[in-house]
PDB file of C-alpha atoms in Angstrom:
ATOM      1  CA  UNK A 192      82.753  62.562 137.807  1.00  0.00           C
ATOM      2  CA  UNK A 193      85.164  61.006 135.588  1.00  0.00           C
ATOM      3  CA  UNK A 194      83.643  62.297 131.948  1.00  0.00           C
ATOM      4  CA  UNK A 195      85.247  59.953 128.931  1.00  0.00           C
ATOM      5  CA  UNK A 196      84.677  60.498 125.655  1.00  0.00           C
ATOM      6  CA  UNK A 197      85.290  57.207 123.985  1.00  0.00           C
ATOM      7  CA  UNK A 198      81.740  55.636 125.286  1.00  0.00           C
ATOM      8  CA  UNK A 199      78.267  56.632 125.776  1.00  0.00           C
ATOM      9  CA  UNK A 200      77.962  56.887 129.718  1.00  0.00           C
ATOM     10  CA  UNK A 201      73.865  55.771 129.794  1.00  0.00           C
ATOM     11  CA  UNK A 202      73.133  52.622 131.426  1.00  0.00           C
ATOM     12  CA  UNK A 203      71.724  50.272 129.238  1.00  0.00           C
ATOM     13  CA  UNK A 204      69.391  48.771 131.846  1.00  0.00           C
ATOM     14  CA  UNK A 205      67.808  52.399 132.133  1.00  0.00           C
ATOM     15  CA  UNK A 206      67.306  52.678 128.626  1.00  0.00           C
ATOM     16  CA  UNK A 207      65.955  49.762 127.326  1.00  0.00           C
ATOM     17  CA  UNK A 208      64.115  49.190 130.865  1.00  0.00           C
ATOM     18  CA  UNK A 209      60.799  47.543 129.362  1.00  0.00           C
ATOM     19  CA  UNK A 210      61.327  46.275 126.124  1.00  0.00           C
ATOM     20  CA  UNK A 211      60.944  42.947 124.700  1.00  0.00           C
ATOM     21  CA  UNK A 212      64.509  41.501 124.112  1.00  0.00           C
ATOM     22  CA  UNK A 213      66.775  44.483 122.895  1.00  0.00           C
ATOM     23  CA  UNK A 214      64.478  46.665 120.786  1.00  0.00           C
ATOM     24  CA  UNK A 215      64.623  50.508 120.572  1.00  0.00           C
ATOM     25  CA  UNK A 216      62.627  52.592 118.850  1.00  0.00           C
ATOM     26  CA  UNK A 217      64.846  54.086 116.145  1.00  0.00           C
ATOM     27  CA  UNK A 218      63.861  57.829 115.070  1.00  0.00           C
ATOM     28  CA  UNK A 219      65.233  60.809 112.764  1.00  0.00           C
ATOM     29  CA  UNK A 220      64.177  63.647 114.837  1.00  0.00           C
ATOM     30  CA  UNK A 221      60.453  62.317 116.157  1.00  0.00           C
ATOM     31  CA  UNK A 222      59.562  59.655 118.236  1.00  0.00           C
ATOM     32  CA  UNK A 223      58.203  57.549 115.486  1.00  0.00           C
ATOM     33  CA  UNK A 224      59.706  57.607 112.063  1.00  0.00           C
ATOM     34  CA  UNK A 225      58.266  56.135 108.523  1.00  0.00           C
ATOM     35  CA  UNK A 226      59.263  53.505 106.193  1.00  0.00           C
ATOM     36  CA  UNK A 227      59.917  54.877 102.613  1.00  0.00           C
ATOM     37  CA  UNK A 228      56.327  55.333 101.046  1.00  0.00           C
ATOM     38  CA  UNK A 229      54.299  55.257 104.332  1.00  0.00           C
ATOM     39  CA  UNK A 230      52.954  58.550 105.234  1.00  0.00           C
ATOM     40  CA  UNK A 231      50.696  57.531 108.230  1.00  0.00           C
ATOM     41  CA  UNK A 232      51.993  58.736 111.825  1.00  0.00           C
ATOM     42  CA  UNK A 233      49.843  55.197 112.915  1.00  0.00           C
ATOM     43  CA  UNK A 234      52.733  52.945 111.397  1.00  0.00           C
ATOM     44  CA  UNK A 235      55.706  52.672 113.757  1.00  0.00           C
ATOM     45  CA  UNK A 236      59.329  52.291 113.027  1.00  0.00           C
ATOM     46  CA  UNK A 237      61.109  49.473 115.367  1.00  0.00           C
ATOM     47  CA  UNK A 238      64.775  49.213 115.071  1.00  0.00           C
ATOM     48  CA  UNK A 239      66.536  46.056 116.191  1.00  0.00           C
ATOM     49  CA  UNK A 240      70.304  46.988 118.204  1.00  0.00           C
ATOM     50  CA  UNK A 241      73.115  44.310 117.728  1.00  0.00           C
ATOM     51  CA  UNK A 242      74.967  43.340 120.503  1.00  0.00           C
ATOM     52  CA  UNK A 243      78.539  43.920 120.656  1.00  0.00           C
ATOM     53  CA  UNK A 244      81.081  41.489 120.673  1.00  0.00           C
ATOM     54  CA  UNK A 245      84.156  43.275 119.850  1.00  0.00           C
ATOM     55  CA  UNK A 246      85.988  46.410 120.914  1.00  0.00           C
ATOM     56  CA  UNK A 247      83.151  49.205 121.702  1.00  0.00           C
ATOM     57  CA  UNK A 248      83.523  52.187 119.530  1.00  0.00           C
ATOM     58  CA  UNK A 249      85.246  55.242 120.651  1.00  0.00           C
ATOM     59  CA  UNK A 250      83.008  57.830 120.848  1.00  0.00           C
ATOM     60  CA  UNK A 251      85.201  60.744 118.178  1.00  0.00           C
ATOM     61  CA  UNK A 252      82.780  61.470 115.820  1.00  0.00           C
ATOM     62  CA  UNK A 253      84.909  58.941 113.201  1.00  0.00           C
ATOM     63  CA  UNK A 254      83.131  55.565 112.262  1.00  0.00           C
ATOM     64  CA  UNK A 255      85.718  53.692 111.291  1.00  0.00           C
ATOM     65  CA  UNK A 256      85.972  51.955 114.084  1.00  0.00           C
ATOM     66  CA  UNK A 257      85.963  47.827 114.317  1.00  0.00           C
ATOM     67  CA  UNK A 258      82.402  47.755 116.322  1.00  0.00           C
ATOM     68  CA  UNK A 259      80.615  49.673 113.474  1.00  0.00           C
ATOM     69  CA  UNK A 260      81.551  46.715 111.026  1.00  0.00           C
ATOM     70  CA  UNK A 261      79.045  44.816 113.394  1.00  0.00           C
ATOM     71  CA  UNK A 262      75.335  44.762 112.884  1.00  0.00           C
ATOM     72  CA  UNK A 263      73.092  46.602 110.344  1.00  0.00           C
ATOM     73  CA  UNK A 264      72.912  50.247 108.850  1.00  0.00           C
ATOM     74  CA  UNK A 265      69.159  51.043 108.905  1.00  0.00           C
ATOM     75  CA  UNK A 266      68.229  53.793 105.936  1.00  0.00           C
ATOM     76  CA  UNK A 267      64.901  55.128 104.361  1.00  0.00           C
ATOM     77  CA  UNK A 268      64.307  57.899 106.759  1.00  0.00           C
ATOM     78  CA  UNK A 269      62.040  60.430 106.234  1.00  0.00           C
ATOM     79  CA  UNK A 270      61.757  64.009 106.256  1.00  0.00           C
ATOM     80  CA  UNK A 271      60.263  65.816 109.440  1.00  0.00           C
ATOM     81  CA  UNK A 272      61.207  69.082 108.670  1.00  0.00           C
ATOM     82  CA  UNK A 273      60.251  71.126 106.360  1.00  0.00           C
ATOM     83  CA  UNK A 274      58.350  68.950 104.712  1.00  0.00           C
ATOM     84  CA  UNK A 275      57.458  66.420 107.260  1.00  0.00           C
ATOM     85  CA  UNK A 276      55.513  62.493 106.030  1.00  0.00           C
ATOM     86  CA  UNK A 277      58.157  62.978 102.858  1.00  0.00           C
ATOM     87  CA  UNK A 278      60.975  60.987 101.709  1.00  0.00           C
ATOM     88  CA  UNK A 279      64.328  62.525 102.923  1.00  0.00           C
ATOM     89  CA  UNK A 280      65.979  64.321  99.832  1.00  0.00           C
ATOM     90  CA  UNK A 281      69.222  63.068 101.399  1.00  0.00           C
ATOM     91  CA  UNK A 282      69.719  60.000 102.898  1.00  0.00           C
ATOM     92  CA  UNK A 283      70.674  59.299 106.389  1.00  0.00           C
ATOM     93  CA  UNK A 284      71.792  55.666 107.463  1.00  0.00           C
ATOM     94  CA  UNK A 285      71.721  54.421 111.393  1.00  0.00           C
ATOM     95  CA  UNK A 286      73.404  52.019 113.490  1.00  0.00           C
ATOM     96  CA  UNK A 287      72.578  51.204 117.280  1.00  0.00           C
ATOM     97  CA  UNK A 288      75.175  48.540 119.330  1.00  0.00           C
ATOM     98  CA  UNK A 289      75.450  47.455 122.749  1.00  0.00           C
ATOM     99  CA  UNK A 290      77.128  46.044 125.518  1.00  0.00           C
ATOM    100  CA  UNK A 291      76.462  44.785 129.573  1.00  0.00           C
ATOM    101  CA  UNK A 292      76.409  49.008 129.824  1.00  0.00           C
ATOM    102  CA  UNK A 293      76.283  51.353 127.177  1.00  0.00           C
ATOM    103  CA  UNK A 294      73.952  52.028 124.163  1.00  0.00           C
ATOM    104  CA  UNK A 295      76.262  53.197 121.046  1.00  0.00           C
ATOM    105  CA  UNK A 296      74.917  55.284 117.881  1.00  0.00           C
ATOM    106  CA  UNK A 297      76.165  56.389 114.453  1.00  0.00           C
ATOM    107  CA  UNK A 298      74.588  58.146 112.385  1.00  0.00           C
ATOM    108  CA  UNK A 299      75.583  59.408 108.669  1.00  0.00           C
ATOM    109  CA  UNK A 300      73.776  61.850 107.056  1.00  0.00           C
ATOM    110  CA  UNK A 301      74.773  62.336 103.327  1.00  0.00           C
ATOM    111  CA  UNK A 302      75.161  65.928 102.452  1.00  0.00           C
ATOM    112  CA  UNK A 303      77.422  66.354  98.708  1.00  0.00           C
ATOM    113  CA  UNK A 304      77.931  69.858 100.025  1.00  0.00           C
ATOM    114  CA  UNK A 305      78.808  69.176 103.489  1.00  0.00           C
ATOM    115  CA  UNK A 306      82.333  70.920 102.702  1.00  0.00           C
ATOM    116  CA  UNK A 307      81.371  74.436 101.744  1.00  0.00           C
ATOM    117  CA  UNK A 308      78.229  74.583 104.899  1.00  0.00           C
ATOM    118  CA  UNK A 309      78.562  76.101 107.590  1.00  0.00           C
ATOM    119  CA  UNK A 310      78.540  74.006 110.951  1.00  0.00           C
ATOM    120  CA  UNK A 311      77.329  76.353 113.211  1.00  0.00           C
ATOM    121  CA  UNK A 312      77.936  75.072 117.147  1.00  0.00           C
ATOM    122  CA  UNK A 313      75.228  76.736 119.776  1.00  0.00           C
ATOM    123  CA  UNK A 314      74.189  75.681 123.495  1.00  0.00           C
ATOM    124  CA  UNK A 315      73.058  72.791 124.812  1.00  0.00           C
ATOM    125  CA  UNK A 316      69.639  71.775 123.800  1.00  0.00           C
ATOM    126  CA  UNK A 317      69.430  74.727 120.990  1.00  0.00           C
ATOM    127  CA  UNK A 318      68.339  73.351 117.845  1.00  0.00           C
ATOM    128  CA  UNK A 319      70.744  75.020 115.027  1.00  0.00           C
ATOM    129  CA  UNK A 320      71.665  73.793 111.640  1.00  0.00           C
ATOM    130  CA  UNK A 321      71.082  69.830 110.463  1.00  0.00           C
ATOM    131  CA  UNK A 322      70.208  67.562 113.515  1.00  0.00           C
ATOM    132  CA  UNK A 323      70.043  63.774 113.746  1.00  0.00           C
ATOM    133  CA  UNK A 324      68.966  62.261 116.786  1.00  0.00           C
ATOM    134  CA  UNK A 325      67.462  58.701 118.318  1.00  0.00           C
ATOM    135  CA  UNK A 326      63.829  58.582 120.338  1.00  0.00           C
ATOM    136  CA  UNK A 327      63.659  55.629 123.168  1.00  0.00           C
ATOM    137  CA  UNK A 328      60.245  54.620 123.987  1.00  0.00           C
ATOM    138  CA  UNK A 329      61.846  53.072 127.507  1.00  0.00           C
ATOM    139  CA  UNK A 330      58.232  52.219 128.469  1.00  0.00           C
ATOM    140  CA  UNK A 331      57.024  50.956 125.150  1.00  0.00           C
ATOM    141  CA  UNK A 332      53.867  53.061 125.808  1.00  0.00           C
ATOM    142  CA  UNK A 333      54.037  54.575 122.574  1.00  0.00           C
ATOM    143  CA  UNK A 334      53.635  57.934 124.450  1.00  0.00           C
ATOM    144  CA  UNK A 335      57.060  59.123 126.551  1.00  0.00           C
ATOM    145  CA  UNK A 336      60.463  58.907 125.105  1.00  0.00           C
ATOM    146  CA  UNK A 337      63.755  60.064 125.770  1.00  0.00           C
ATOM    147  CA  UNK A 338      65.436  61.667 122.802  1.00  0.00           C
ATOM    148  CA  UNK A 339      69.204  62.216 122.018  1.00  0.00           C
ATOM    149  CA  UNK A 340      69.789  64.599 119.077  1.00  0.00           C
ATOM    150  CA  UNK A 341      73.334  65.988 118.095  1.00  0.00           C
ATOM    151  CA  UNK A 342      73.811  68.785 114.933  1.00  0.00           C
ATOM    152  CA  UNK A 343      75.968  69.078 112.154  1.00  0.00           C
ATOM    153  CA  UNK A 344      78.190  71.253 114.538  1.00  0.00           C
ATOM    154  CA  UNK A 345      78.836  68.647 117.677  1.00  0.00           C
ATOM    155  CA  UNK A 346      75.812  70.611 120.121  1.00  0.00           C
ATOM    156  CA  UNK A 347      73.768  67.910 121.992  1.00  0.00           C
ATOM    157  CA  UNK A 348      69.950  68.670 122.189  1.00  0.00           C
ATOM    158  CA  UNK A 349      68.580  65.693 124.965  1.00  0.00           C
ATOM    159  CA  UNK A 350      65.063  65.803 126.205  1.00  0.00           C
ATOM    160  CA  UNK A 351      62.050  63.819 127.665  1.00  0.00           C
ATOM    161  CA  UNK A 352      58.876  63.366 125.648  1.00  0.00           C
ATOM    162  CA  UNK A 353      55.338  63.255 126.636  1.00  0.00           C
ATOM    163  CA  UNK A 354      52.432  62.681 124.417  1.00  0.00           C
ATOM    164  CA  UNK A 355      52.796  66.082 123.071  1.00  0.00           C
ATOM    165  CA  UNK A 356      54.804  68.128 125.437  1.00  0.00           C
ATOM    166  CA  UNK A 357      58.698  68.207 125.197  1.00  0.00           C
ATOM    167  CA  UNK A 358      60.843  68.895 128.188  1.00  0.00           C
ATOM    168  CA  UNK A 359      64.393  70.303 127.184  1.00  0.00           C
ATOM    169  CA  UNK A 360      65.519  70.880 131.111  1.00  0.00           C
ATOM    170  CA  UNK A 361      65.983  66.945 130.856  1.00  0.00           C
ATOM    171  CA  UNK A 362      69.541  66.427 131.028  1.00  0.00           C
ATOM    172  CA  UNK A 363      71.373  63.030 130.664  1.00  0.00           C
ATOM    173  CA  UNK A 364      75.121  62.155 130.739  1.00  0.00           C
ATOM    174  CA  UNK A 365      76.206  61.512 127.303  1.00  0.00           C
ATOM    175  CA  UNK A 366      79.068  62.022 125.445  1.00  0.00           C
ATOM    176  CA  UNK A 367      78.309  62.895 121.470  1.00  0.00           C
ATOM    177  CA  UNK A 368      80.910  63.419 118.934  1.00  0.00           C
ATOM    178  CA  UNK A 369      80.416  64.785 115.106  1.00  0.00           C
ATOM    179  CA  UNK A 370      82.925  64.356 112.109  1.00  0.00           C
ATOM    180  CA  UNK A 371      82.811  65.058 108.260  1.00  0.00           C
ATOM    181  CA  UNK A 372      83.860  61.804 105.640  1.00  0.00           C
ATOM    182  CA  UNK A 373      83.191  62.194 101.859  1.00  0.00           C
ATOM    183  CA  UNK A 374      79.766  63.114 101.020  1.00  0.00           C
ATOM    184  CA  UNK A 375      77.968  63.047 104.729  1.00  0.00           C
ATOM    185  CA  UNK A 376      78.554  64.335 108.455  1.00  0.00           C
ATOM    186  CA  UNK A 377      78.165  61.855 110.651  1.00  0.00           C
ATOM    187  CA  UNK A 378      77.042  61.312 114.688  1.00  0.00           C
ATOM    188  CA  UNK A 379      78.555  59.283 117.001  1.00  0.00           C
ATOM    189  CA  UNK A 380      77.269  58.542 121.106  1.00  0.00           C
TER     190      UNK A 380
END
């Protein structure tokens, strides 16, 4: 197979198999995610994706490319870990396009120290140092969910979620790139 990095190599169809119109359920590392001030796991997060109508992105961990000037950065994240309902001490800002094929996500997560940390790189699916990730309920049953997570240090953690089991052997194709600007790391897939 013919791996390129500059897109995200997920049918669309597959994901978003399901949903009304083009909603995905937008998450920081949980299936469902808060607004600011909401502490209630009962209130669910919906994120609307913008279609795509120039150049896709190319998927190097940079967002300064023309498609992330389209569509909407969505912010007021909360924490889940360690100190999970609360607001996030740092902010972290998302963005979800698409095209005919591909889902597309960037994600910036402010950090003022992000120079002097350490961005530590481990296996596939092992959770090490800051992670950011997207949950997508394909089914809209508000229980399974595929999840894409990347960390600070470019290692991808996918899985499948079910009610409250989590399957790590799940493996997608997916290409995931991270970079550093001014202030934040950011995620790019």
């Amino acid at each position: 197979m013919n791996m390129r990095s500059d897109r995200l190599l997920i049918p669309l169809m597959a994901l978003l198999a399901g949903l009304p119109q083009h909603r995905a359920v937008a998450a920081d590392g949980a299936v469902v995610t808060l607004p600011a001030g909401v502490t209630s796991p009962a209130t669910k997060r919906v994120y609307h994706a913008t279609r795509l109508v120039g150049a896709r992105p190319r998927i190097d961990g940079k967002l300064d490319d023309a498609g992330w000037s389209e569509g909407q950065w969505d912010t007021d994240y909360i924490e889940r870990e360690p100190n999970e309902g609360r607001p996030a001490s740092l902010p972290t800002a998302l963005k979800i396009l698409y095209d005919d094929r591909n889902l597309y996500v960037a994600i910036r997560a402010s950090d003022p120290a992000i120079g002097s940390l350490p961005r530590l790189r481990g296996k596939r699916d092992e959770s090490i140092g800051d992670m950011v990730g997207v949950a997508v309920d394909t089914y809209l049953d508000h229980r399974t969910a595929v999840e894409f997570d990347v960390t600070s240090g470019g290692s991808k953690v996918d899985l499948a979620r079910t009610d409250d089991a989590t399957d790590t052997s799940w493996n997608a194709v997916w290409d995931a790139k991270v970079g550093t600007e001014a202030g934040a790391w950011t995620a790019e897939y």
